[in-house]
Coordinates of C-alpha atoms in Angstrom, one line a residue:
M17 CA 105.3 132.0 106.2
T18 CA 106.6 135.5 105.3
D19 CA 107.5 136.5 101.7
D20 CA 111.2 136.5 102.6
R21 CA 111.0 132.8 103.8
I22 CA 109.2 131.8 100.7
L23 CA 111.9 133.4 98.5
F24 CA 114.6 131.7 100.6
S25 CA 112.9 128.3 100.1
R26 CA 112.7 128.8 96.4
R27 CA 116.3 129.7 96.1
A28 CA 117.3 126.7 98.3
F29 CA 115.4 124.3 96.2
A30 CA 116.8 125.6 92.9
A31 CA 120.3 124.9 94.2
S32 CA 119.5 121.2 94.1
G33 CA 118.5 120.8 90.5
L34 CA 118.8 117.8 88.1
V35 CA 122.0 115.7 88.0
A36 CA 124.1 116.6 85.0
G37 CA 125.0 113.5 82.9
F38 CA 125.0 110.0 84.5
A39 CA 125.2 109.7 88.3
L40 CA 128.8 109.2 89.3
A41 CA 127.8 107.2 92.4
G42 CA 126.3 104.6 90.1
G43 CA 129.8 103.4 89.1
P44 CA 131.3 103.1 85.6
V45 CA 129.1 104.1 82.7
R46 CA 128.6 101.6 79.9
A47 CA 129.7 102.8 76.5
D48 CA 126.6 101.5 74.9
A49 CA 124.1 103.2 77.3
I50 CA 120.9 104.0 75.5
V51 CA 120.4 107.6 74.3
T52 CA 117.0 108.7 73.2
D53 CA 116.8 111.9 71.2
A54 CA 114.3 114.7 71.8
A55 CA 113.2 115.0 68.1
G56 CA 109.4 115.6 68.0
L57 CA 109.3 116.3 71.8
V58 CA 109.1 119.2 74.2
A59 CA 111.7 118.2 76.7
G60 CA 113.7 119.9 79.4
E61 CA 113.7 121.2 83.0
V62 CA 110.5 122.7 84.5
S63 CA 109.7 124.0 88.0
I64 CA 107.0 122.3 90.1
P65 CA 105.3 124.6 92.7
V66 CA 105.1 122.8 96.0
V67 CA 103.8 124.0 99.4
D68 CA 107.1 125.3 100.6
G69 CA 109.0 126.3 97.4
V70 CA 109.8 125.0 94.0
V71 CA 111.0 121.5 93.0
P72 CA 112.9 121.0 89.7
A73 CA 111.7 118.3 87.4
Y74 CA 112.5 116.9 83.9
R75 CA 109.5 116.8 81.5
A76 CA 109.2 115.2 78.1
K77 CA 106.0 115.3 76.0
P78 CA 105.2 114.9 72.3
K79 CA 104.9 118.2 70.5
G80 CA 101.4 119.3 69.5
V81 CA 99.6 116.7 71.6
A82 CA 97.0 117.7 74.1
N83 CA 95.8 115.5 77.0
A84 CA 98.6 112.9 76.6
P85 CA 98.5 110.0 79.0
L86 CA 100.6 110.8 82.0
I87 CA 103.5 108.9 83.5
L88 CA 105.2 110.0 86.7
V89 CA 108.8 108.7 86.7
V90 CA 110.4 108.3 90.1
Q91 CA 114.2 108.5 90.3
E92 CA 116.7 105.9 91.3
I93 CA 118.6 106.5 94.5
F94 CA 121.0 108.6 92.4
G95 CA 118.5 111.4 91.6
V96 CA 117.1 112.7 88.3
H97 CA 120.2 112.0 86.1
A98 CA 120.7 111.1 82.4
F99 CA 119.1 107.7 82.7
I100 CA 115.9 108.9 84.3
R101 CA 115.7 111.7 81.8
D102 CA 116.1 109.2 79.0
V103 CA 113.3 107.1 80.3
C104 CA 111.1 110.1 80.2
R105 CA 112.0 110.6 76.5
R106 CA 111.3 107.0 75.8
F107 CA 107.8 107.3 77.1
A108 CA 107.3 110.6 75.3
K109 CA 108.3 109.0 72.0
L110 CA 105.4 106.6 72.6
G111 CA 102.9 109.5 73.1
Y112 CA 103.1 109.9 76.9
Y113 CA 103.6 113.0 79.0
A114 CA 106.4 111.9 81.3
I115 CA 107.8 113.9 84.2
A116 CA 110.4 113.1 86.8
P117 CA 110.5 115.5 89.9
S118 CA 113.7 115.9 91.8
L119 CA 112.6 114.4 95.1
Y120 CA 115.7 115.2 97.1
A121 CA 115.6 118.9 96.2
R122 CA 115.4 120.0 99.9
Q123 CA 117.9 117.5 101.3
G124 CA 120.9 117.9 98.9
D125 CA 122.6 117.3 95.6
P126 CA 123.3 113.6 94.7
S127 CA 125.7 114.7 91.9
R128 CA 128.3 115.5 94.5
Y129 CA 128.8 111.8 95.2
G130 CA 131.3 109.7 93.2
A131 CA 131.8 106.1 92.6
G132 CA 131.9 104.0 95.8
Q133 CA 130.1 106.7 97.7
T134 CA 126.6 105.3 97.7
A135 CA 126.7 104.7 101.5
A136 CA 127.5 108.3 102.1
L137 CA 124.8 109.4 99.6
V138 CA 122.3 107.4 101.6
A139 CA 123.5 108.7 105.0
D140 CA 123.7 112.3 104.0
I141 CA 120.7 112.7 101.7
V142 CA 118.4 109.7 101.0
S143 CA 117.9 108.7 104.7
K144 CA 116.6 112.3 105.4
V145 CA 113.8 112.3 102.8
P146 CA 110.4 111.8 104.4
D147 CA 107.9 109.6 102.6
A148 CA 105.2 112.1 103.4
Q149 CA 107.2 114.8 101.6
V150 CA 107.6 112.5 98.6
M151 CA 103.9 111.8 98.4
D152 CA 103.1 115.5 98.5
D153 CA 105.6 116.4 95.8
L154 CA 104.2 113.7 93.5
D155 CA 100.7 115.1 94.1
A156 CA 102.1 118.5 93.1
T157 CA 103.8 117.1 90.1
A158 CA 100.6 115.4 88.9
A159 CA 98.7 118.6 89.4
F160 CA 101.3 120.5 87.4
A161 CA 101.2 118.0 84.6
G162 CA 97.4 118.1 84.5
H163 CA 97.7 121.8 83.6
D164 CA 100.5 121.3 81.1
G165 CA 99.1 118.7 78.7
G166 CA 99.0 115.6 80.8
D167 CA 95.7 113.7 81.1
L168 CA 95.0 112.9 84.8
A169 CA 92.3 110.5 83.8
R170 CA 95.0 108.3 82.2
A171 CA 97.8 108.6 84.8
G172 CA 100.3 106.1 85.9
I173 CA 103.6 105.9 87.8
T174 CA 106.8 104.0 87.4
G175 CA 110.1 104.1 89.4
F176 CA 113.4 102.4 89.8
C177 CA 115.3 101.1 92.9
W178 CA 114.5 103.8 95.5
G179 CA 111.7 104.9 93.2
G180 CA 110.4 101.4 92.9
R181 CA 109.5 101.4 96.6
I182 CA 107.8 104.8 96.1
V183 CA 105.6 103.4 93.4
W184 CA 104.0 100.9 95.8
L185 CA 103.5 103.6 98.4
Y186 CA 102.1 106.2 96.0
C187 CA 99.5 103.7 94.6
A188 CA 98.3 103.3 98.2
H189 CA 98.4 107.0 98.8
T190 CA 96.2 108.2 96.0
A191 CA 93.4 107.0 93.8
Q192 CA 94.5 109.3 91.0
M193 CA 96.8 106.7 89.4
R194 CA 95.4 104.0 87.2
A195 CA 98.5 101.8 87.4
G196 CA 102.0 101.6 88.8
V197 CA 105.1 99.8 87.7
A198 CA 107.8 99.2 90.3
F199 CA 111.3 98.2 89.1
Y200 CA 113.2 96.4 91.9
G201 CA 112.0 98.6 94.8
P202 CA 112.6 97.3 98.3
L203 CA 109.4 95.7 99.8
T204 CA 110.3 95.8 103.5
G205 CA 112.9 97.3 105.8
E206 CA 113.5 99.2 109.0
K207 CA 110.7 101.5 110.0
T208 CA 111.5 105.0 111.0
V209 CA 109.7 108.3 111.7
L210 CA 110.4 109.3 108.1
K211 CA 109.6 105.9 106.7
P212 CA 106.8 104.5 108.9
V213 CA 105.6 101.8 106.4
H214 CA 106.9 99.8 103.5
P215 CA 105.2 98.2 100.6
L216 CA 104.5 94.9 102.4
D217 CA 102.6 96.8 105.0
I218 CA 100.2 98.5 102.6
A219 CA 99.4 95.8 100.1
A220 CA 95.7 95.8 101.1
Q221 CA 95.6 99.6 100.7
L222 CA 96.6 99.7 97.0
K223 CA 94.1 101.9 95.1
A224 CA 95.6 101.0 91.7
P225 CA 97.2 97.7 90.4
V226 CA 101.0 97.5 90.5
L227 CA 103.3 95.5 88.4
G228 CA 106.6 94.7 90.1
N229 CA 109.7 93.9 87.9
Y230 CA 112.3 92.2 90.1
G231 CA 115.7 90.4 89.6
G232 CA 116.2 86.8 90.8
Q233 CA 119.9 87.6 91.5
D234 CA 119.2 90.8 93.4
K235 CA 121.5 90.8 96.4
G236 CA 119.6 93.6 98.1
I237 CA 116.0 92.4 97.8
A238 CA 115.4 88.8 99.1
L239 CA 113.2 86.5 97.1
G240 CA 111.5 85.8 100.4
D241 CA 110.3 89.4 100.4
V242 CA 108.9 89.0 96.9
A243 CA 107.1 85.8 97.9
A244 CA 105.7 87.5 101.0
M245 CA 104.4 90.4 98.9
R246 CA 102.8 88.0 96.5
V247 CA 101.0 86.4 99.4
A248 CA 99.9 89.8 100.8
L249 CA 98.5 90.9 97.4
A250 CA 96.6 87.6 97.1
A251 CA 95.2 87.8 100.6
A252 CA 94.1 91.4 100.0
G253 CA 92.3 90.4 96.7
K254 CA 94.6 92.5 94.6
A255 CA 94.4 90.1 91.6
Q256 CA 95.4 92.7 89.1
S257 CA 98.7 93.3 90.8
R258 CA 101.6 91.0 90.2
I259 CA 105.3 90.6 90.5
D260 CA 107.4 89.2 87.7
V261 CA 110.9 87.9 88.6
Y262 CA 113.6 87.7 86.0
D263 CA 115.6 84.8 87.3
D264 CA 119.0 85.6 86.0
A265 CA 118.8 89.4 86.4
Q266 CA 120.5 91.5 89.1
H267 CA 119.4 94.6 90.9
G268 CA 119.4 97.5 88.4
F269 CA 118.9 95.2 85.4
F270 CA 116.9 97.9 83.5
A271 CA 119.6 100.6 84.0
D272 CA 121.4 100.4 80.7
Y273 CA 124.3 102.6 81.8
R274 CA 125.2 100.3 84.7
P275 CA 127.3 97.0 84.7
S276 CA 124.2 95.2 86.1
Y277 CA 122.2 95.9 82.9
D278 CA 120.6 92.8 81.4
A279 CA 119.4 93.6 77.9
G280 CA 117.2 90.6 77.5
A281 CA 115.4 91.1 80.9
A282 CA 115.2 94.8 80.3
A283 CA 113.5 94.4 76.9
K284 CA 111.0 91.9 78.3
A285 CA 110.3 94.1 81.3
W286 CA 109.8 97.2 79.1
D287 CA 107.3 95.3 76.9
S288 CA 105.5 94.0 80.0
T289 CA 105.4 97.5 81.5
L290 CA 103.8 99.0 78.4
A291 CA 101.3 96.2 78.1
F292 CA 100.4 96.5 81.8
L293 CA 99.9 100.3 81.5
R294 CA 97.7 99.8 78.4
A295 CA 95.6 97.2 80.1
Q296 CA 94.9 99.6 82.9
G297 CA 93.9 102.4 80.6
V298 CA 97.2 104.4 80.7
Q299 CA 97.5 104.8 76.9

């Protein structure tokens, strides 16, 4: 690759930065959405060097703390918007180095899509993001964090919706994570060149235990898929992995800015998430 092509790639990536505010495609924003301040933190946008350019990311870490346990935070379908950034700050307030890379940086800008345009967002951007690219970008993000105050010996990953599926895949991709927590990520689906496998296919390949947080009223993820994943985990001897189902919760029940938010289920899932990470040494 010539220097001119490298410079072009870097400019192109920078044009697809983080989403300002809450994602409009997520629908109406709740007035009581949780806002976590940045007091005591180093928080803001950083640039992650990747093989073909630079990917923007949001990073939050406690001030003055070296070798903080690392959490990779994987975006919802709507990109790295205000909710994902707030999750990073929540982790950082607890002493974690949390970082969320913009994993659509090459494909487009999700902030251009408004309410009711989720299908267009999927068609135009999300469907064009290769799993292999995502795995590589998460590898690069972990490497960046390891040089920036994150402790790779105490690393974990969490993700939401689109990112929940990625958590399962990444814990099969690398042995660098000690644990993963997937919030309502699809477990199966159509296989394509860009998405050749799904979580149900790689249960036996998990290199780190995964906690799945799923909603019993999720209209997009069948409870039959959850049951099949539980069977696959058991058959593969992955006893440390498990899926918790919150019977009355919908898809997106942890997303406090969305109408689907379930405060009770979200609080329990957050406590369970932190306990799971601690039990696996991500603390």
